[in-house]
Short mmCIF file of C-alpha atoms and ligand atoms in Angstrom, two decimals:
data_model
loop_
_atom_site.label_atom_id
_atom_site.label_comp_id
_atom_site.label_asym_id
_atom_site.label_seq_id
_atom_site.Cartn_x
_atom_site.Cartn_y
_atom_site.Cartn_z
CA MET A 1 0.00 0.00 0.00
CA ASN A 2 1.16 3.51 -0.72
CA ASP A 3 2.72 4.96 2.43
CA ASN A 4 2.89 8.58 1.43
CA PHE A 5 -0.83 8.85 0.97
CA SER A 6 -3.39 7.98 3.61
CA LEU A 7 -7.07 8.00 2.73
CA SER A 8 -8.14 7.46 6.33
CA GLY A 9 -6.35 10.65 7.36
CA MET A 10 -8.79 12.77 5.38
CA SER A 11 -11.93 14.16 6.83
CA SER A 12 -14.51 14.74 4.13
CA PRO A 13 -15.53 12.62 1.16
CA VAL A 14 -15.10 15.69 -1.04
CA GLU A 15 -11.49 15.93 0.09
CA ILE A 16 -10.87 12.23 -0.53
CA VAL A 17 -12.25 12.30 -4.07
CA ASP A 18 -10.48 15.55 -4.97
CA GLN A 19 -7.17 14.35 -3.57
CA VAL A 20 -7.30 10.94 -5.24
CA ILE A 21 -8.02 12.51 -8.64
CA ALA A 22 -5.41 15.24 -8.18
CA GLN A 23 -2.73 12.74 -7.13
CA ALA A 24 -3.67 10.40 -9.95
CA VAL A 25 -3.32 12.99 -12.71
CA LYS A 26 -0.07 14.25 -11.19
CA ILE A 27 1.57 10.86 -11.64
CA SER A 28 -0.10 10.50 -15.07
CA ALA A 29 -2.40 7.64 -14.08
CA SER A 30 -4.82 6.66 -16.82
CA ASP A 31 -7.39 4.91 -14.61
CA ILE A 32 -8.62 5.20 -11.03
CA LEU A 33 -10.48 2.24 -9.54
CA PHE A 34 -12.52 2.19 -6.34
CA GLU A 35 -13.05 -1.50 -5.63
CA PRO A 36 -15.30 -2.55 -2.73
CA GLN A 37 -14.02 -5.63 -0.88
CA ASP A 38 -15.49 -7.48 2.11
CA LYS A 39 -14.44 -4.94 4.74
CA GLN A 40 -12.71 -2.11 2.91
CA VAL A 41 -12.62 -0.36 -0.43
CA ASP A 42 -9.36 -0.58 -2.34
CA VAL A 43 -8.21 2.28 -4.51
CA ARG A 44 -5.89 1.40 -7.38
CA LEU A 45 -4.33 3.49 -10.13
CA ARG A 46 -3.19 2.44 -13.56
CA VAL A 47 0.14 4.08 -14.30
CA ASP A 48 2.01 3.52 -17.56
CA GLY A 49 -0.57 0.87 -18.40
CA VAL A 50 -0.24 -1.22 -15.23
CA LEU A 51 -2.39 -1.20 -12.06
CA GLN A 52 -0.83 -0.47 -8.71
CA PRO A 53 -2.34 -0.12 -5.20
CA PHE A 54 -2.89 3.45 -4.03
CA GLY A 55 -4.80 3.29 -0.77
CA MET A 56 -7.89 2.01 0.95
CA MET A 57 -10.80 3.25 3.04
CA PRO A 58 -13.31 1.56 5.35
CA GLN A 59 -16.62 0.53 3.76
CA GLY A 60 -18.37 3.00 6.09
CA ALA A 61 -16.66 6.01 4.54
CA TYR A 62 -17.27 4.87 1.00
CA ASP A 63 -20.98 5.71 0.67
CA GLN A 64 -20.32 9.41 0.80
CA VAL A 65 -17.32 9.15 -1.53
CA LEU A 66 -19.57 7.37 -3.99
CA SER A 67 -22.19 10.12 -3.70
CA ARG A 68 -19.55 12.75 -4.33
CA ILE A 69 -18.44 10.99 -7.53
CA LYS A 70 -22.07 10.67 -8.70
CA VAL A 71 -22.68 14.35 -8.06
CA LEU A 72 -19.55 15.31 -10.00
CA GLY A 73 -20.79 13.23 -12.94
CA ASN A 74 -24.43 14.39 -12.74
CA MET A 75 -25.43 10.81 -12.06
CA ASP A 76 -28.40 9.50 -10.10
CA VAL A 77 -27.26 9.48 -6.48
CA THR A 78 -30.06 7.14 -5.38
CA GLU A 79 -29.41 4.52 -8.03
CA ASN A 80 -27.32 1.74 -6.54
CA ARG A 81 -28.05 -1.29 -8.69
CA LYS A 82 -28.04 -0.36 -12.35
CA PRO A 83 -24.76 0.57 -14.03
CA GLN A 84 -24.23 4.28 -14.69
CA GLU A 85 -21.87 6.11 -17.03
CA SER A 86 -20.95 9.72 -17.25
CA LYS A 87 -18.21 12.26 -17.82
CA ILE A 88 -16.60 14.33 -15.12
CA ARG A 89 -14.82 17.60 -15.80
CA PHE A 90 -12.20 18.32 -13.21
CA GLU A 91 -9.53 20.93 -12.75
CA VAL A 92 -6.14 20.27 -11.20
CA GLU A 93 -3.86 23.25 -10.68
CA GLY A 94 -5.69 25.23 -13.31
CA HIS A 95 -5.52 22.45 -15.88
CA PRO A 96 -8.79 20.95 -17.16
CA TYR A 97 -9.19 17.17 -17.24
CA VAL A 98 -12.01 14.99 -18.48
CA LEU A 99 -12.69 11.70 -16.74
CA ARG A 100 -14.95 9.02 -18.09
CA ALA A 101 -16.82 7.55 -15.12
CA ALA A 102 -18.49 4.16 -14.90
CA ILE A 103 -20.21 2.71 -11.84
CA VAL A 104 -21.25 -0.91 -11.61
CA SER A 105 -22.46 -3.13 -8.76
CA THR A 106 -20.12 -5.93 -7.69
CA ASN A 107 -20.27 -8.45 -4.80
CA PHE A 108 -19.49 -5.98 -2.05
CA GLY A 109 -20.87 -2.74 -3.38
CA GLN A 110 -20.62 -0.28 -6.24
CA MET A 111 -17.31 -0.23 -8.04
CA VAL A 112 -16.17 2.99 -9.69
CA ALA A 113 -13.85 3.15 -12.67
CA LEU A 114 -12.59 6.57 -13.69
CA ARG A 115 -10.61 6.88 -16.89
CA VAL A 116 -8.46 9.97 -17.24
CA LEU A 117 -8.63 10.78 -20.91
CA ASP A 118 -5.20 11.05 -22.55
CA ALA A 119 -3.10 13.68 -20.85
CA PRO A 120 -3.11 17.07 -22.61
CA ARG A 121 0.48 17.98 -21.88
CA PHE A 122 1.88 16.94 -25.22
CA THR A 123 1.15 18.75 -28.43
CA ASP A 124 4.32 18.19 -30.35
CA PHE A 125 5.17 15.15 -32.44
CA THR A 126 8.56 14.66 -30.84
CA ASP A 127 7.34 14.89 -27.21
CA LEU A 128 6.97 11.12 -26.98
CA GLY A 129 10.24 10.45 -28.72
CA MET A 130 9.17 10.47 -32.37
CA LEU A 131 12.16 11.12 -34.64
CA SER A 132 11.97 14.46 -36.45
CA GLU A 133 12.42 12.66 -39.77
CA LEU A 134 9.14 10.81 -39.17
CA ALA A 135 7.42 13.97 -37.93
CA ASP A 136 8.40 15.64 -41.24
CA LYS A 137 6.90 12.76 -43.23
CA ILE A 138 3.63 13.10 -41.29
CA LYS A 139 3.57 16.85 -41.92
CA LYS A 140 4.04 16.17 -45.63
CA ASN A 141 1.12 13.72 -45.64
CA ILE A 142 -1.25 16.20 -44.00
CA SER A 143 -0.16 19.15 -46.09
CA GLY A 144 -2.55 18.56 -49.00
CA ARG A 145 -5.96 20.14 -49.42
CA TYR A 146 -7.71 16.78 -49.50
CA GLY A 147 -7.10 13.19 -48.51
CA LEU A 148 -7.34 10.93 -45.50
CA PHE A 149 -4.70 10.47 -42.81
CA LEU A 150 -5.27 7.72 -40.24
CA VAL A 151 -3.72 7.08 -36.86
CA CYS A 152 -4.15 3.68 -35.22
CA GLY A 153 -3.23 1.87 -32.04
CA PRO A 154 -4.98 0.59 -28.92
CA THR A 155 -6.22 2.84 -26.11
CA GLY A 156 -3.32 4.52 -24.35
CA SER A 157 -0.97 4.31 -27.33
CA GLY A 158 -0.55 8.08 -27.61
CA LYS A 159 -2.93 8.58 -30.54
CA THR A 160 -4.38 11.73 -28.98
CA THR A 161 -0.94 13.29 -28.74
CA THR A 162 -0.30 12.59 -32.41
CA VAL A 163 -3.67 13.93 -33.54
CA HIS A 164 -3.34 17.08 -31.46
CA SER A 165 0.14 17.60 -32.84
CA CYS A 166 -1.31 17.36 -36.36
CA LEU A 167 -4.09 19.84 -35.62
CA LYS A 168 -1.70 22.25 -33.91
CA HIS A 169 0.62 22.06 -36.91
CA LEU A 170 -2.25 22.76 -39.33
CA ASN A 171 -3.83 25.51 -37.23
CA SER A 172 -2.37 28.43 -39.18
CA GLY A 173 -5.30 30.78 -38.71
CA GLU A 174 -6.07 30.63 -42.43
CA VAL A 175 -8.08 27.43 -42.38
CA ASN A 176 -11.32 26.26 -40.81
CA ILE A 177 -10.60 23.22 -38.69
CA MET A 178 -13.59 21.33 -37.29
CA THR A 179 -13.51 18.29 -35.05
CA LEU A 180 -16.00 15.66 -33.92
CA GLU A 181 -14.88 14.18 -30.64
CA ASP A 182 -16.32 11.78 -28.08
CA PRO A 183 -15.78 13.64 -25.81
CA VAL A 184 -13.95 16.90 -26.54
CA GLU A 185 -10.93 16.28 -24.36
CA TYR A 186 -8.91 19.44 -24.61
CA ILE A 187 -9.97 22.79 -25.82
CA MET A 188 -7.73 24.07 -28.62
CA ALA A 189 -7.83 27.75 -29.47
CA GLY A 190 -8.84 28.52 -33.04
CA ILE A 191 -10.36 25.09 -33.67
CA ASN A 192 -14.10 24.43 -33.82
CA GLN A 193 -14.58 21.37 -31.65
CA ILE A 194 -17.88 19.55 -31.50
CA GLN A 195 -18.77 16.91 -28.98
CA VAL A 196 -20.59 13.81 -30.13
CA GLY A 197 -22.01 11.02 -28.00
CA GLU A 198 -25.15 9.12 -27.18
CA ASP A 199 -26.00 11.49 -24.32
CA ILE A 200 -25.97 14.42 -26.74
CA GLY A 201 -27.87 12.65 -29.48
CA LEU A 202 -25.23 13.34 -32.11
CA ASP A 203 -23.17 10.55 -33.63
CA PHE A 204 -20.15 10.70 -35.95
CA VAL A 205 -22.26 10.17 -39.06
CA SER A 206 -24.83 12.91 -38.47
CA GLY A 207 -22.11 15.16 -37.07
CA LEU A 208 -20.03 14.73 -40.20
CA LYS A 209 -22.97 15.46 -42.48
CA MET A 210 -23.66 18.59 -40.49
CA ILE A 211 -20.14 20.02 -40.45
CA LEU A 212 -19.56 19.32 -44.13
CA ARG A 213 -22.29 21.84 -44.85
CA LEU A 214 -20.15 24.43 -43.03
CA ASN A 215 -17.36 23.89 -45.55
CA PRO A 216 -14.38 23.22 -43.29
CA ASP A 217 -10.88 22.81 -44.76
CA ILE A 218 -9.76 20.24 -42.24
CA VAL A 219 -11.90 17.74 -40.36
CA PHE A 220 -10.91 15.51 -37.48
CA VAL A 221 -13.29 12.62 -36.82
CA GLY A 222 -12.59 11.00 -33.44
CA GLU A 223 -12.85 7.44 -34.64
CA ILE A 224 -13.94 5.46 -37.67
CA ARG A 225 -15.92 2.66 -36.04
CA ASP A 226 -18.40 1.63 -38.70
CA ALA A 227 -18.99 1.47 -42.44
CA GLN A 228 -21.14 4.58 -42.56
CA THR A 229 -18.60 6.81 -40.82
CA ALA A 230 -15.85 5.38 -43.02
CA GLU A 231 -17.81 6.11 -46.15
CA ILE A 232 -18.68 9.72 -45.34
CA ALA A 233 -15.17 10.43 -44.05
CA ILE A 234 -13.68 9.12 -47.30
CA GLN A 235 -16.18 10.98 -49.45
CA ALA A 236 -15.33 14.17 -47.57
CA SER A 237 -11.64 13.58 -48.09
CA LEU A 238 -12.23 13.32 -51.84
CA THR A 239 -14.18 16.55 -52.07
CA GLY A 240 -11.74 19.17 -50.91
CA HIS A 241 -11.32 18.36 -47.22
CA LEU A 242 -8.33 17.00 -45.41
CA VAL A 243 -9.68 14.37 -43.03
CA ILE A 244 -7.79 13.01 -40.05
CA SER A 245 -9.18 10.12 -38.04
CA THR A 246 -8.28 7.12 -35.93
CA VAL A 247 -8.99 3.43 -36.40
CA HIS A 248 -8.82 0.69 -33.83
CA ALA A 249 -6.26 -1.68 -35.35
CA ARG A 250 -3.05 -3.37 -34.29
CA ASN A 251 -0.90 -1.93 -37.05
CA CYS A 252 -0.97 -0.12 -40.40
CA VAL A 253 -1.71 -3.20 -42.47
CA GLY A 254 -4.48 -4.13 -40.02
CA ALA A 255 -5.99 -0.64 -40.33
CA LEU A 256 -6.04 -0.80 -44.13
CA TYR A 257 -7.75 -4.20 -44.05
CA ARG A 258 -10.16 -2.91 -41.41
CA LEU A 259 -11.33 -0.27 -43.92
CA LEU A 260 -11.68 -2.92 -46.59
CA ASP A 261 -13.56 -5.19 -44.16
CA LEU A 262 -15.98 -2.36 -43.44
CA GLY A 263 -16.89 -2.56 -47.10
CA VAL A 264 -15.42 0.76 -48.21
CA ASP A 265 -14.92 0.85 -51.95
CA LYS A 266 -11.33 -0.12 -52.86
CA PHE A 267 -11.00 2.60 -55.47
CA MET A 268 -12.15 5.26 -53.04
CA ILE A 269 -9.60 4.05 -50.49
CA ASN A 270 -6.91 4.18 -53.15
CA TYR A 271 -7.83 7.72 -54.11
CA ALA A 272 -8.37 9.09 -50.65
CA LEU A 273 -5.88 7.45 -48.32
CA ARG A 274 -2.54 9.22 -47.98
CA ALA A 275 -0.94 7.38 -45.09
CA ILE A 276 -1.54 5.38 -41.93
CA LEU A 277 0.48 5.85 -38.76
CA SER A 278 0.50 3.13 -36.13
CA GLN A 279 1.93 3.52 -32.67
CA ARG A 280 2.49 2.16 -29.15
CA LEU A 281 3.90 3.53 -25.93
CA LEU A 282 6.52 1.47 -24.11
CA ARG A 283 7.39 2.10 -20.50
CA ARG A 284 10.97 3.26 -19.99
CA VAL A 285 13.04 1.21 -17.58
CA CYS A 286 13.83 3.25 -14.45
CA THR A 287 17.45 4.26 -14.92
CA HIS A 288 17.94 4.40 -11.15
CA CYS A 289 17.34 0.71 -10.48
CA ALA A 290 18.03 -0.85 -13.91
CA GLU A 291 20.25 -3.95 -13.99
CA GLU A 292 21.37 -6.55 -16.48
CA TYR A 293 19.38 -9.77 -16.52
CA HIS A 294 18.94 -13.01 -18.44
CA PRO A 295 15.60 -13.51 -20.16
CA ASP A 296 13.53 -16.65 -19.64
CA GLN A 297 12.91 -19.22 -22.40
CA LEU A 298 9.74 -17.59 -23.70
CA GLU A 299 11.26 -14.11 -23.83
CA LEU A 300 14.29 -15.52 -25.59
CA LEU A 301 12.06 -17.22 -28.13
CA MET A 302 10.17 -14.01 -28.81
CA TYR A 303 13.38 -12.05 -29.29
CA VAL A 304 14.77 -14.57 -31.75
CA ARG A 305 11.44 -14.62 -33.57
CA GLU A 306 11.57 -10.84 -34.01
CA THR A 307 15.21 -10.49 -34.94
CA GLY A 308 16.54 -13.88 -36.00
CA ASN A 309 19.38 -13.48 -33.51
CA PRO A 310 19.90 -14.10 -29.80
CA PRO A 311 19.88 -10.91 -27.71
CA GLY A 312 22.95 -9.16 -26.38
CA ARG A 313 22.95 -7.46 -23.01
CA LEU A 314 19.40 -6.93 -21.73
CA VAL A 315 18.20 -4.83 -18.83
CA HIS A 316 15.20 -4.78 -16.55
CA ALA A 317 14.57 -2.90 -13.31
CA LYS A 318 13.68 -4.30 -9.94
CA GLY A 319 11.91 -1.21 -8.58
CA CYS A 320 13.00 1.55 -6.25
CA GLU A 321 11.56 4.56 -4.49
CA LEU A 322 12.01 6.80 -7.51
CA CYS A 323 9.83 4.61 -9.72
CA ARG A 324 7.32 3.76 -6.95
CA GLN A 325 8.63 0.16 -7.02
CA THR A 326 7.38 -0.39 -10.56
CA GLY A 327 10.76 -0.53 -12.31
CA TYR A 328 9.56 1.94 -14.92
CA ASN A 329 9.55 5.68 -15.32
CA GLY A 330 7.96 7.53 -18.24
CA ARG A 331 7.18 6.22 -21.68
CA ALA A 332 8.58 6.20 -25.19
CA GLY A 333 6.60 6.00 -28.41
CA ILE A 334 7.32 3.58 -31.24
CA TYR A 335 5.83 4.17 -34.66
CA GLU A 336 5.37 2.84 -38.17
CA LEU A 337 4.20 4.91 -41.11
CA MET A 338 2.69 3.36 -44.22
CA GLU A 339 2.54 5.84 -47.09
CA MET A 340 0.34 4.83 -49.99
CA ASN A 341 2.11 4.20 -53.27
CA ASP A 342 1.28 2.55 -56.61
CA GLY A 343 2.46 -0.87 -55.42
CA ILE A 344 0.12 -0.84 -52.41
CA ARG A 345 -2.75 0.56 -54.47
CA LYS A 346 -2.42 -2.28 -56.95
CA LEU A 347 -2.54 -4.86 -54.16
CA VAL A 348 -5.67 -3.20 -52.79
CA THR A 349 -7.30 -3.20 -56.22
CA ASP A 350 -6.41 -6.85 -56.79
CA GLY A 351 -7.75 -7.79 -53.36
CA ASP A 352 -4.47 -9.40 -52.33
CA SER A 353 -3.79 -10.86 -48.90
CA GLU A 354 -2.16 -9.19 -45.92
CA VAL A 355 0.85 -11.45 -46.39
CA LYS A 356 1.42 -10.10 -49.89
CA LEU A 357 1.04 -6.54 -48.66
CA ARG A 358 3.66 -7.14 -45.98
CA GLU A 359 6.04 -8.51 -48.59
CA GLU A 360 5.48 -5.46 -50.76
CA LEU A 361 6.08 -3.14 -47.82
CA ALA A 362 9.29 -4.95 -46.90
CA LYS A 363 10.57 -4.46 -50.44
CA ASP A 364 9.74 -0.79 -50.14
CA GLY A 365 11.84 -0.32 -47.01
CA PHE A 366 8.89 -0.06 -44.60
CA LYS A 367 10.08 -0.29 -40.99
CA PRO A 368 7.53 -1.99 -38.71
CA MET A 369 7.24 -0.50 -35.23
CA THR A 370 8.48 -3.78 -33.79
CA THR A 371 11.90 -2.95 -35.29
CA GLU A 372 11.93 0.32 -33.40
CA GLY A 373 10.74 -1.47 -30.26
CA ILE A 374 13.58 -3.99 -30.45
CA ARG A 375 16.03 -1.12 -30.89
CA LEU A 376 14.77 0.36 -27.61
CA VAL A 377 15.17 -3.07 -25.97
CA ASP A 378 18.74 -3.40 -27.29
CA GLU A 379 19.58 0.09 -26.09
CA GLY A 380 18.21 -0.69 -22.62
CA VAL A 381 15.56 2.06 -22.86
CA THR A 382 12.85 -0.50 -22.23
CA SER A 383 12.75 -4.16 -21.21
CA LEU A 384 12.06 -7.17 -23.39
CA LYS A 385 9.16 -8.06 -21.07
CA GLU A 386 7.62 -4.63 -21.67
CA PHE A 387 8.08 -4.96 -25.44
CA ILE A 388 6.28 -8.31 -25.45
CA ARG A 389 3.49 -7.01 -23.20
CA THR A 390 2.90 -3.95 -25.36
CA ILE A 391 3.09 -5.55 -28.79
CA TYR A 392 1.40 -8.88 -28.12
CA ASP A 393 -1.08 -8.13 -25.34
CA ALA A 394 -2.56 -5.03 -26.94
CA LYS A 395 -6.21 -5.37 -27.76
ZN1 ZN B 1 13.50 2.52 -10.01
#
């Protein structure tokens, strides 16, 4: 349990909730869980993608904490059986945060899960370690007056940072930039941001139709989740709008096939799509407690599978005070960029397999993000365990 933070030492439920959220965002936690147990309620935080204990409080004190959270999220305070979902806007040291709140009944009471939407601190491509050469390629791909640029990766892969960097780069004051977001996470000056969501009664499809009538130059659509959104987004990108969006896919090839699977016309994809960026965030090994180690059989196997060679010197970290015993401190992004070219377009037209596309990309000098990940492992920036967790466990 976390020694430097005592929940029982606080008097009011308001203070407990405020302090937990404030502490969580300060250490860049992505999730806050209040988990009722038999006698107490555990509080855990997800930091750099992994849960860690934060504190606990007696069951007796929890009722009021729960009420406070429901009030913050405009939820029904008297409802204690049905699941509830909401958004909470919260300010920490003058900085606005949006939390997605979900409450659900478990064995011992109502569990609360708060998700801190991607931190707003980064708005430059290179903030998460992207090489400037790659940042330049992205800028080139979003420089046209029309076309589609996609960013993909699982939740927590830094997509928001990349998209905000793109919008900031494009926000010259001479263009009309409109966004559809679920929810609007961070207010950006000079950009017309529109919130979509079930609670508002506006979805991506109707939102897109609406903003296209306002003739924007650049459109950001939060996510392409279905065929209809994909179709309108692509149509828009072919009629004088630059469209940026995200797709839930494991990698660039997966994202391209996801569009095809949604039934989007191949020729329209070929005309519209400029490039797909795929990314992950790997936790950096804490430099304070890092040490050399020998990987186990499975890790060894994975390394050889990726590189064809046995590894050299590998590091991991055992945990110290500086890294809150996690062995990690901060994160580094790894990326792959697939730019459309005639070879890829022909494979799309012919309906070729993913395997063929990978072969074509390899010929073209495409560097998969796993290559960059292995480089970080070799350089001791991250651990082999972390590489495997991030690349293979991602949903
Ligand atoms: Zn450490």
